[in-house]
Coordinates of C-alpha atoms and ligand atoms in Angstrom, one line a residue:
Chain Y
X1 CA 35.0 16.4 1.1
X2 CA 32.1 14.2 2.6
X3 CA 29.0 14.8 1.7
X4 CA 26.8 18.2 3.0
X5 CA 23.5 16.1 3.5
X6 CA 21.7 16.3 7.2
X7 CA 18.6 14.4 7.6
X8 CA 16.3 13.4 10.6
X9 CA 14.2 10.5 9.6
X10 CA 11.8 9.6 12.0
X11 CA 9.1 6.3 12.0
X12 CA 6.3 8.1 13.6
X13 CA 4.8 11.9 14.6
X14 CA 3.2 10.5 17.4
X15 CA 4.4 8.2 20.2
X16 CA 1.5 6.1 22.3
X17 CA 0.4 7.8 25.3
X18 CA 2.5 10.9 24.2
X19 CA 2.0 14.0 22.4
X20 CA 2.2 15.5 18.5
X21 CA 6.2 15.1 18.0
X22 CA 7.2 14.6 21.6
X23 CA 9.1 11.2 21.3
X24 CA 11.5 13.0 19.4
X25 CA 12.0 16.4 20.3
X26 CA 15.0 16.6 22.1
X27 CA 16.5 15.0 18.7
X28 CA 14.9 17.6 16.7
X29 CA 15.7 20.3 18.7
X30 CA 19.2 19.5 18.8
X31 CA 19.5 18.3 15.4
X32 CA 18.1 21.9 13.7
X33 CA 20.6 23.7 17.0
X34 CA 20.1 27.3 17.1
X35 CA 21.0 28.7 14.0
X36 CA 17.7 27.6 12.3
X37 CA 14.7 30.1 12.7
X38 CA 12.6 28.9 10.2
X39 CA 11.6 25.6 9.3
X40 CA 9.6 25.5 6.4
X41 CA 6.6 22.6 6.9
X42 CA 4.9 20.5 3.8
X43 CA 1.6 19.5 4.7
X44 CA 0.9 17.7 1.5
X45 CA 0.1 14.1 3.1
X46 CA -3.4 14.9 4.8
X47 CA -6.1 16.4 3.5
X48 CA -6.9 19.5 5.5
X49 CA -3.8 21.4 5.2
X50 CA -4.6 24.3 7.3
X51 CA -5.1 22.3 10.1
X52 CA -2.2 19.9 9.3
X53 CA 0.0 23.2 9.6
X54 CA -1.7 24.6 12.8
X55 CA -0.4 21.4 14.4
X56 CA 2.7 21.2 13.2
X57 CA 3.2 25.7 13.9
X58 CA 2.0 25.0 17.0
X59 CA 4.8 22.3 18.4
X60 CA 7.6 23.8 16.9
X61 CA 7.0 27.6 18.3
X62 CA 7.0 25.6 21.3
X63 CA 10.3 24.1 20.6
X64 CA 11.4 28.1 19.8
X65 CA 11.2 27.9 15.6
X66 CA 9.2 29.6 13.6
X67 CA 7.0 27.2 11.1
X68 CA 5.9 28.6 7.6
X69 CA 4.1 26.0 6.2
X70 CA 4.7 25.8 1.8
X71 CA 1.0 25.5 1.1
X72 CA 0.6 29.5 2.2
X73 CA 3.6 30.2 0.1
X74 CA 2.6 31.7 -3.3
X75 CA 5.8 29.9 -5.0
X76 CA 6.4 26.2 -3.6
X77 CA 9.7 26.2 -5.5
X78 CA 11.0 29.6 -4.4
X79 CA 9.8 28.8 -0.8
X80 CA 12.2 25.9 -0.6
X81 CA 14.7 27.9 -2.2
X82 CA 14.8 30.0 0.7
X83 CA 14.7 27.6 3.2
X84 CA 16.4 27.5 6.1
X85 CA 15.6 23.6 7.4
X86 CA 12.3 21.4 6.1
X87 CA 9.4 19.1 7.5
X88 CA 7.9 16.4 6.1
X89 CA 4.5 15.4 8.3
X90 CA 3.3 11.8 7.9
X91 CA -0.2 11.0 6.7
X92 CA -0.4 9.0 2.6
X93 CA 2.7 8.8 1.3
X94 CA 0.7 8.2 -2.1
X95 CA -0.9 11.5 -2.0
X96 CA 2.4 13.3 -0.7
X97 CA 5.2 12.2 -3.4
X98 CA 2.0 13.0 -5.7
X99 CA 1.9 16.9 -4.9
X100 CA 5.8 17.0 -4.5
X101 CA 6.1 16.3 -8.2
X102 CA 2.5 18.2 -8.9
X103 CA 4.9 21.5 -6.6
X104 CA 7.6 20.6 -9.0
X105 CA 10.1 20.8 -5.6
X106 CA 11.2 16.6 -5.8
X107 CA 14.6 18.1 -7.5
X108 CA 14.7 21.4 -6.0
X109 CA 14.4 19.1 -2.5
X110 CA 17.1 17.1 -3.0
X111 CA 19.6 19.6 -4.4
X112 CA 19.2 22.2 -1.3
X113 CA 19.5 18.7 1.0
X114 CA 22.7 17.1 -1.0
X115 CA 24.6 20.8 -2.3
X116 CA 23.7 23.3 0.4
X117 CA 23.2 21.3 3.7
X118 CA 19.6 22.5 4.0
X119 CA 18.4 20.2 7.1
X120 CA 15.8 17.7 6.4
X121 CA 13.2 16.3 9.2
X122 CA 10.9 13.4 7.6
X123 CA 8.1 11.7 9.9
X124 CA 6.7 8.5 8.6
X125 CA 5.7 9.6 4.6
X126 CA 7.7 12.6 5.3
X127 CA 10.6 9.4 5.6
X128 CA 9.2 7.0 2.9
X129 CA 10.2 10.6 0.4
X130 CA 12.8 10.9 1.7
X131 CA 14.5 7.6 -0.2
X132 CA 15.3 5.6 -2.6
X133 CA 11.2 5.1 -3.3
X134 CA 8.1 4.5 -1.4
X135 CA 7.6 0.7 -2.9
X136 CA 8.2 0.5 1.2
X137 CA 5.0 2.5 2.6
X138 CA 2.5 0.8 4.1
X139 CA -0.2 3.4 2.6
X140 CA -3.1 2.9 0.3
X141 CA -2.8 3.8 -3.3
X142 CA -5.1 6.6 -2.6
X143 CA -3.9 8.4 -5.9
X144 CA -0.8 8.1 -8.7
X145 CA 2.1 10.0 -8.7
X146 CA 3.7 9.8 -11.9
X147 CA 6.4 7.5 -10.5
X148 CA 7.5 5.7 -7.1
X149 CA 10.7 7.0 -7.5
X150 CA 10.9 9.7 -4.5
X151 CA 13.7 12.3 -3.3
X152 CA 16.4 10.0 -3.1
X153 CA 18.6 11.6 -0.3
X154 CA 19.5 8.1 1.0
X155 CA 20.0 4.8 -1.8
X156 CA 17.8 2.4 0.1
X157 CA 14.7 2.0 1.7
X158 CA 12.7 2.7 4.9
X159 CA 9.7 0.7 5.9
X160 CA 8.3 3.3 9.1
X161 CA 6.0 1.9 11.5
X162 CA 7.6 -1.2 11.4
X163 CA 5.2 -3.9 13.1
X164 CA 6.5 -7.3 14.4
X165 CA 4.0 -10.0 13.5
X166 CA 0.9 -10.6 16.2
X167 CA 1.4 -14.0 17.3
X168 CA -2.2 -14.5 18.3
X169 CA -3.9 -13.2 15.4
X170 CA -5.9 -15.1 13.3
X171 CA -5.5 -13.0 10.3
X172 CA -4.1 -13.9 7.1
X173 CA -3.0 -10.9 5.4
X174 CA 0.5 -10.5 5.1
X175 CA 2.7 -10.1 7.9
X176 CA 5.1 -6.6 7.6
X177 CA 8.0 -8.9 7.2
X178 CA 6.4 -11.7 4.7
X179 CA 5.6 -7.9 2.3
X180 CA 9.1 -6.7 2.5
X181 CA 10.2 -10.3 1.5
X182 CA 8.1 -9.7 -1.6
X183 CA 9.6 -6.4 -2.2
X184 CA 12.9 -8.2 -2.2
X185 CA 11.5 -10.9 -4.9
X186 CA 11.6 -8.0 -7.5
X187 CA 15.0 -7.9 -8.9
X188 CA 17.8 -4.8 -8.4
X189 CA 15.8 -3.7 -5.2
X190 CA 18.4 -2.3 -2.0
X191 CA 17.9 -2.8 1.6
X192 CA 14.8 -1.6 3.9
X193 CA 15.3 -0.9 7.0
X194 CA 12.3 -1.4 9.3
X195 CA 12.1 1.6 11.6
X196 CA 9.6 0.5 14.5
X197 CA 8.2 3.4 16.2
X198 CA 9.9 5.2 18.4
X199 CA 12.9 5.0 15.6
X200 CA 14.5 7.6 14.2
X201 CA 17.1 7.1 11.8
X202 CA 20.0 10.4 12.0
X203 CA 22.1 11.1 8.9
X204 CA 25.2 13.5 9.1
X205 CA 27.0 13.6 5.5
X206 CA 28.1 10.2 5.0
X207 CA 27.3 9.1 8.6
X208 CA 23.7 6.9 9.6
X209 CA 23.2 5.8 13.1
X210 CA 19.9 4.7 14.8
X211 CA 18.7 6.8 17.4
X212 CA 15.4 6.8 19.2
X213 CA 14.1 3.7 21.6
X214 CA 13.6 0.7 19.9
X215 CA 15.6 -1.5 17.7
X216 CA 15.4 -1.8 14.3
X217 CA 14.8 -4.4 11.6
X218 CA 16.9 -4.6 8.2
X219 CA 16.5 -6.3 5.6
X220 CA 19.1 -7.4 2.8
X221 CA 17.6 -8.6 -0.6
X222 CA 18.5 -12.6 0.0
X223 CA 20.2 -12.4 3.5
X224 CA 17.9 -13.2 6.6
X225 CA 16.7 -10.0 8.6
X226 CA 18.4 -8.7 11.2
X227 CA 18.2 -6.7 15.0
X228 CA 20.0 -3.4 15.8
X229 CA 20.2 -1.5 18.8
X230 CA 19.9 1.9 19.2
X231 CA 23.5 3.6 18.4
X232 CA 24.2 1.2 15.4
X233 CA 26.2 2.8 12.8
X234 CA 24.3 2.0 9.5
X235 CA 26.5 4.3 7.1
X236 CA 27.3 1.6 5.0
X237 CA 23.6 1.4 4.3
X238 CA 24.3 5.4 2.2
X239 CA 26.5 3.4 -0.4
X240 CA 25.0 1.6 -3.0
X241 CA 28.5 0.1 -3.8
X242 CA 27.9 -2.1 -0.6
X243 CA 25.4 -3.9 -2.1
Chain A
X1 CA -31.3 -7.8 -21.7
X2 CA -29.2 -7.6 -18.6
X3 CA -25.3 -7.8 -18.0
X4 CA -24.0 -11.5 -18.5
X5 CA -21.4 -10.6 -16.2
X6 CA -20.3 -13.6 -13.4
X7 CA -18.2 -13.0 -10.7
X8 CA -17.3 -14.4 -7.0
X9 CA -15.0 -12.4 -5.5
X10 CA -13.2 -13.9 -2.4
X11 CA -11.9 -11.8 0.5
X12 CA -9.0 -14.1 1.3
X13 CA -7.8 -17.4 0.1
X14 CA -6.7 -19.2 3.4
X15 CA -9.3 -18.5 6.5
X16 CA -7.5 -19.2 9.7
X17 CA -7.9 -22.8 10.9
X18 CA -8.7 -24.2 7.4
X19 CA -6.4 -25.0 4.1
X20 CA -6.4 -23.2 1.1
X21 CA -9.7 -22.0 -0.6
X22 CA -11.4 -24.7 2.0
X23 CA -14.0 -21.8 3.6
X24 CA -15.0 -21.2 -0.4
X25 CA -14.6 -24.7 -1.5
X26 CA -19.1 -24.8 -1.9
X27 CA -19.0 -21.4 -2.8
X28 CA -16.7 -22.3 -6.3
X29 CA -18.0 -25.3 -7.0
X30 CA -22.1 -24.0 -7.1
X31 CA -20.8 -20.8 -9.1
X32 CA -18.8 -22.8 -11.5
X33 CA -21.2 -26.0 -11.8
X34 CA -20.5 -29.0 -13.8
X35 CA -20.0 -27.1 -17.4
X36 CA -17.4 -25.6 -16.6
X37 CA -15.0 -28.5 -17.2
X38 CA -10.8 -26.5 -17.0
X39 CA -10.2 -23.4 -14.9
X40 CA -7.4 -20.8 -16.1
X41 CA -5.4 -19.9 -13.2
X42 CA -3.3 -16.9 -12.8
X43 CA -0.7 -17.3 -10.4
X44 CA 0.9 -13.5 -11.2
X45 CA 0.4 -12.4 -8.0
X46 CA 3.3 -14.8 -6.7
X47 CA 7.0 -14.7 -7.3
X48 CA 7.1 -18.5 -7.3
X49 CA 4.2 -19.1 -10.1
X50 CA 5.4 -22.9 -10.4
X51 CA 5.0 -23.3 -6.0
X52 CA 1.6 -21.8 -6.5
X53 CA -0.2 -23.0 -9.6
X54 CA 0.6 -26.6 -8.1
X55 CA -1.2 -25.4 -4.9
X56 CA -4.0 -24.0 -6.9
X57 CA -4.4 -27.0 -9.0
X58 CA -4.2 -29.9 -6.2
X59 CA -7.3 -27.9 -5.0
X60 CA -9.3 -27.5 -7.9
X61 CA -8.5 -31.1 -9.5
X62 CA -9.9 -32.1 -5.4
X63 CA -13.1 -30.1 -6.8
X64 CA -13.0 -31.8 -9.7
X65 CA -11.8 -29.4 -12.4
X66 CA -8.8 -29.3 -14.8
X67 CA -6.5 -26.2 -13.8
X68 CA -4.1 -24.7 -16.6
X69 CA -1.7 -21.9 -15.5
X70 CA -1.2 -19.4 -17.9
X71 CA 2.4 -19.1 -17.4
X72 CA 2.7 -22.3 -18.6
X73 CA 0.6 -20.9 -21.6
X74 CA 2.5 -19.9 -25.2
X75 CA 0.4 -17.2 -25.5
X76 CA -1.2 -15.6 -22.9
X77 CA -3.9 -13.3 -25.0
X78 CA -4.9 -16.7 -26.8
X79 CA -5.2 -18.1 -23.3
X80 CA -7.6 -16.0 -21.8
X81 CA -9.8 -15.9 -25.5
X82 CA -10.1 -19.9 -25.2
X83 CA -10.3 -20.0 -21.3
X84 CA -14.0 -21.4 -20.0
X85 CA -13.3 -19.7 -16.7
X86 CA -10.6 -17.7 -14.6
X87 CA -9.1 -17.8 -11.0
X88 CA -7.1 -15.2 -10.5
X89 CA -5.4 -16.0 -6.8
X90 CA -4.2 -13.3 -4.3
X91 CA -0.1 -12.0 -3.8
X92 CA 1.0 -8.6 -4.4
X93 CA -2.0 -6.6 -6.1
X94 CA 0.8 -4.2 -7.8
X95 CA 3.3 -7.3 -8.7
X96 CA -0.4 -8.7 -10.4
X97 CA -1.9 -5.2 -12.2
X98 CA 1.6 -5.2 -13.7
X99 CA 2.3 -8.5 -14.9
X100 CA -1.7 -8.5 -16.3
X101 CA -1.1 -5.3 -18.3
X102 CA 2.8 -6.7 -19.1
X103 CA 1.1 -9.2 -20.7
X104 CA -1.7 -7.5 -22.4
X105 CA -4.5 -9.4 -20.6
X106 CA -6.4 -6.8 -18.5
X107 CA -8.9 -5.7 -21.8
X108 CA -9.1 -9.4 -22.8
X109 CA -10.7 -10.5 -19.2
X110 CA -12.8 -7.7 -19.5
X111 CA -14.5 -8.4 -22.6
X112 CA -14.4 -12.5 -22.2
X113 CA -16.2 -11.8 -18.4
X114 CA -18.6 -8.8 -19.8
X115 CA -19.5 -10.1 -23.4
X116 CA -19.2 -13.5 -23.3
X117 CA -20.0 -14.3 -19.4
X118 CA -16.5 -15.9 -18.7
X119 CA -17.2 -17.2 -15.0
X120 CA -14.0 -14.8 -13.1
X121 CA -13.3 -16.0 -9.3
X122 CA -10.8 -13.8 -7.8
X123 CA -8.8 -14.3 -3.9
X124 CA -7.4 -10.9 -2.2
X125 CA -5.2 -9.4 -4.8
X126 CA -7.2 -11.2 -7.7
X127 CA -10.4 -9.4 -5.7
X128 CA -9.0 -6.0 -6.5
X129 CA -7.9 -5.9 -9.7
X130 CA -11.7 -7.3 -10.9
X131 CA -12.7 -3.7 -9.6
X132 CA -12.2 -0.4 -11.0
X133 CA -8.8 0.6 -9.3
X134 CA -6.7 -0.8 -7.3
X135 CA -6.5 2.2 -4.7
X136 CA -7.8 0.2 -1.9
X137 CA -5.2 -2.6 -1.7
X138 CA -3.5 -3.7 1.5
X139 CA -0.2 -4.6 -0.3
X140 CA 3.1 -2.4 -0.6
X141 CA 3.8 -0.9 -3.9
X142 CA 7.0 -3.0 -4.9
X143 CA 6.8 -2.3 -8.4
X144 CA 4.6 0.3 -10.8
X145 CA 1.8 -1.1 -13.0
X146 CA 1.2 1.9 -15.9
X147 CA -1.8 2.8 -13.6
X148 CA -3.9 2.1 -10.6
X149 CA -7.0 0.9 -13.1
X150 CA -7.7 -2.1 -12.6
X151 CA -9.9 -4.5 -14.8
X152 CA -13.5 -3.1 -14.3
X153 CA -15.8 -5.4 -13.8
X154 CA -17.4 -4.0 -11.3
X155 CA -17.5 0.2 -10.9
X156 CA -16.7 0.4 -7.1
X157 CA -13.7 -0.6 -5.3
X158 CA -13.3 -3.2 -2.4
X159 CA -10.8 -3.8 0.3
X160 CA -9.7 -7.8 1.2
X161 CA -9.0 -8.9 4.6
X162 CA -10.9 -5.9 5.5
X163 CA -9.7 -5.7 8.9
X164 CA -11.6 -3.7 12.9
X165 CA -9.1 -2.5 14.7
X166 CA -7.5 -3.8 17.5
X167 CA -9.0 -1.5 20.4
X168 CA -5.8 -2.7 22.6
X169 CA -3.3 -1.4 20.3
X170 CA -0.5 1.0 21.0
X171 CA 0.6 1.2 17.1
X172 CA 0.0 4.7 15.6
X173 CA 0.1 3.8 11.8
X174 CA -3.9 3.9 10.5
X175 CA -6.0 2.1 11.0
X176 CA -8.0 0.5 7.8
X177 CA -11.3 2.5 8.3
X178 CA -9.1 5.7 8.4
X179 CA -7.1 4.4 5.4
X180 CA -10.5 4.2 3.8
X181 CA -11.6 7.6 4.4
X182 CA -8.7 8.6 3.3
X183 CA -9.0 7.5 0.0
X184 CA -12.8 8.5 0.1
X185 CA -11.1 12.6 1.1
X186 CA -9.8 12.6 -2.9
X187 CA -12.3 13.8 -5.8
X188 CA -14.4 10.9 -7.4
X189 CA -14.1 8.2 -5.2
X190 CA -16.0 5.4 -5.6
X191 CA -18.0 3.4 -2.7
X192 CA -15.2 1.0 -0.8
X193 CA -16.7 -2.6 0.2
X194 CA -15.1 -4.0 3.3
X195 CA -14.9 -7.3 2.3
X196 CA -13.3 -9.1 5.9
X197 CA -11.9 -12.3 5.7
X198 CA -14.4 -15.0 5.3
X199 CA -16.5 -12.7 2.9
X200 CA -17.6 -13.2 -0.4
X201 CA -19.0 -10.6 -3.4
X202 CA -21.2 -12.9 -5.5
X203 CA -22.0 -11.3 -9.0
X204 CA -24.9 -12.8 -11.3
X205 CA -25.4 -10.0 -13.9
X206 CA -26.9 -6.8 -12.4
X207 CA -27.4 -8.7 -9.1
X208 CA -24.8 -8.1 -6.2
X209 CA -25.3 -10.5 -3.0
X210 CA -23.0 -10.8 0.3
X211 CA -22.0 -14.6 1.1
X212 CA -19.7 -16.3 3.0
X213 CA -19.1 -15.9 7.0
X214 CA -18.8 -12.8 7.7
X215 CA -20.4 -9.2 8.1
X216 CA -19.1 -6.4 5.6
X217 CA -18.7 -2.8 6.1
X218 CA -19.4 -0.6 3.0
X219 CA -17.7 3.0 2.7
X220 CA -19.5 5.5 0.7
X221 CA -18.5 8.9 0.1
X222 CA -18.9 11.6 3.1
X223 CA -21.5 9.0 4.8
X224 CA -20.8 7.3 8.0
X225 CA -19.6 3.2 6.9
X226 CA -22.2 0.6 7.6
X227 CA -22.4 -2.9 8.7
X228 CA -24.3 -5.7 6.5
X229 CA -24.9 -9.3 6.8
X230 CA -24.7 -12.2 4.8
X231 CA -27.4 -12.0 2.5
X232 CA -27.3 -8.5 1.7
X233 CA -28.4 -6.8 -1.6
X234 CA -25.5 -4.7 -2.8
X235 CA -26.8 -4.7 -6.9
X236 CA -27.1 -0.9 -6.1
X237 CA -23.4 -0.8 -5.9
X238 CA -23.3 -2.6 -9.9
X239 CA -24.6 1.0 -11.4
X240 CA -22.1 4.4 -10.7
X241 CA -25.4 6.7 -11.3
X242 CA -26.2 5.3 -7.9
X243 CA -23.3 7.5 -6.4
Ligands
CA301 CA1 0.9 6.9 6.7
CA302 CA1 -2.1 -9.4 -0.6

């Protein structure tokens, strides 16, 4: 028997010249079908958490779910215990995978995704926690969690946001592509794959496929990068035996 | 009798249009004079520390100084104890904290630059770990020093290649200013300087002074940011009971 995990992995909240969630609504809405009431929302990566929540509440009553969000839940752990599907909302990954170990719910995360089938949605650091690590976030260090190491539902990394280098800028910070080459310098380190945004990357059990409406980037440690339309099959990307 | 603490700290090695360390070239050779006679570079930043401490030293041999890398050093501790002054050059800020503290360096520098006035140039990455953390770096966090503080030479933090944004872009990742007040929402945050590209922090003692090309823009805790030219006072910004 495959595996139970279902995950919606999404590069951005917000879509230019579109509203809070919109790009990807249809996919959510037919990802979390009508069995889920209740999605359960962690707010952890912006600061103002009430209002994070009112945002979030607000945009999925209008897709017909109820949102409870876990920082008005008197038990973080019990909360995702009982949860019927999760959101993770952007903002610093740094200061998200920090209060997801300070909520002690990294494990309990990953065990309702992998052994019950608990639906996951992740937008941009709600994505980078959702794998491997966040050596791949394009956040500032704002604060330390006690380790990079993040929920691990998938084996390899995502780089959301991806950005395409400006060919008339003058400036010489690293390009997004020249940083993940440096990421892949380190040794033992397992593919990225640059979701631009728009991107949303959809995993049933032990099936990945790009959906959204741009193309992706990946990146092999060693190999040049490559392009991918929407409707690529990237499953092979959920085995680490591959490479 | 004041701090004999030197430092120039350089926003960015390369400026567009010029070669490497060309738009500081002035700037290194009046801070380091003619008694300084050998530089110690460290080239930790890089994954190719051969590639880049013969970069390094084809330009400070064209300025007239010796350059020894300390990878090419037995002993890295007895490097920096003997060194007459240090260039620590830009890369990955987390690939650098990590390999200073792998190599038990960071509390050396500190105490060569603080009690013994051990002239310290740092570029971009070698700009943030001479401040207190490195919680306002650009770069991605490919592997995990044992913590975000950085050396402490100075008691604020900056941010190289501090970067306006682009008012015609459609890319919904943050921009640096809110990246900045991000940082600056957490307890205990210490002032950010925006140092751009082009911008240099010159350090004599208890003295702060912007040089280089360009304007800065200084972050300070629930206050609006501010622009400053070249020339501007920033000692205040050398003593914490100032914030
Ligand atoms: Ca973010
Ligand atoms: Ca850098």
């Amino acid at each position: 028997m495959g595996s139970k995990r279902r995950l919606l992995l999404v590069s951005n909240s917000t879509l230019h010249g579109s509203g809070y969630l919109d790009h990807c609504e249809e996919q959510i809405k037919s990802f979390l079908g009508s069995q889920v009431k209740t999605v359960l929302f962690v707010p952890y990566a912006l600061h103002d958490r009430d209002g994070y929540a009112k945002i979030a509440r607000t945009k999925y009553e209008s897709m017909g779910y109820k949102l409870d969000s876990i920082h008005e839940q008197p038990d973080p752990v019990a909360a995702v215990q009982a949860a019927e599907a999760v959101f993770i909302g952007g903002g610093n990954t740094f200061r998200l995978l920090k209060a997801l170990y300070d909520n002690k719910i990294v494990s309990e995360i990953k065990k309702r995704v992998l052994e019950d089938g608990m639906p996951y949605i992740g937008s941009s650091a709600g994505t980078n926690v959702s794998t491997i690590s966040i050596s791949t976030t394009n956040d500032m260090p704002i604060v330390q969690p006690p380790t990079f190491q993040a929920i691990g539902l998938v084996p390899f990394n995502i780089n959301p946001h991806f950005l395409d280098p400006d060919p008339n800028s003058t400036h010489q910070g690293e390009t997004r592509e020249t940083r993940i080459k440096q990421y892949h310098e380190e040794a033992d380190t397992p593919p990225v794959l640059g979701l631009r945004e728009g991107g949303i990357l959809h995993v049933e059990g032990d099936t990945a496929t790009l959906k959204g409406t741009t193309k992706a980037r990946l990146f092999l440690k060693g190999k040049e990068p490559t392009e991918h339309d929407q409707g690529t099959d990237f499953s092979f990307l959920l085995d680490p035996k591959n490479y």
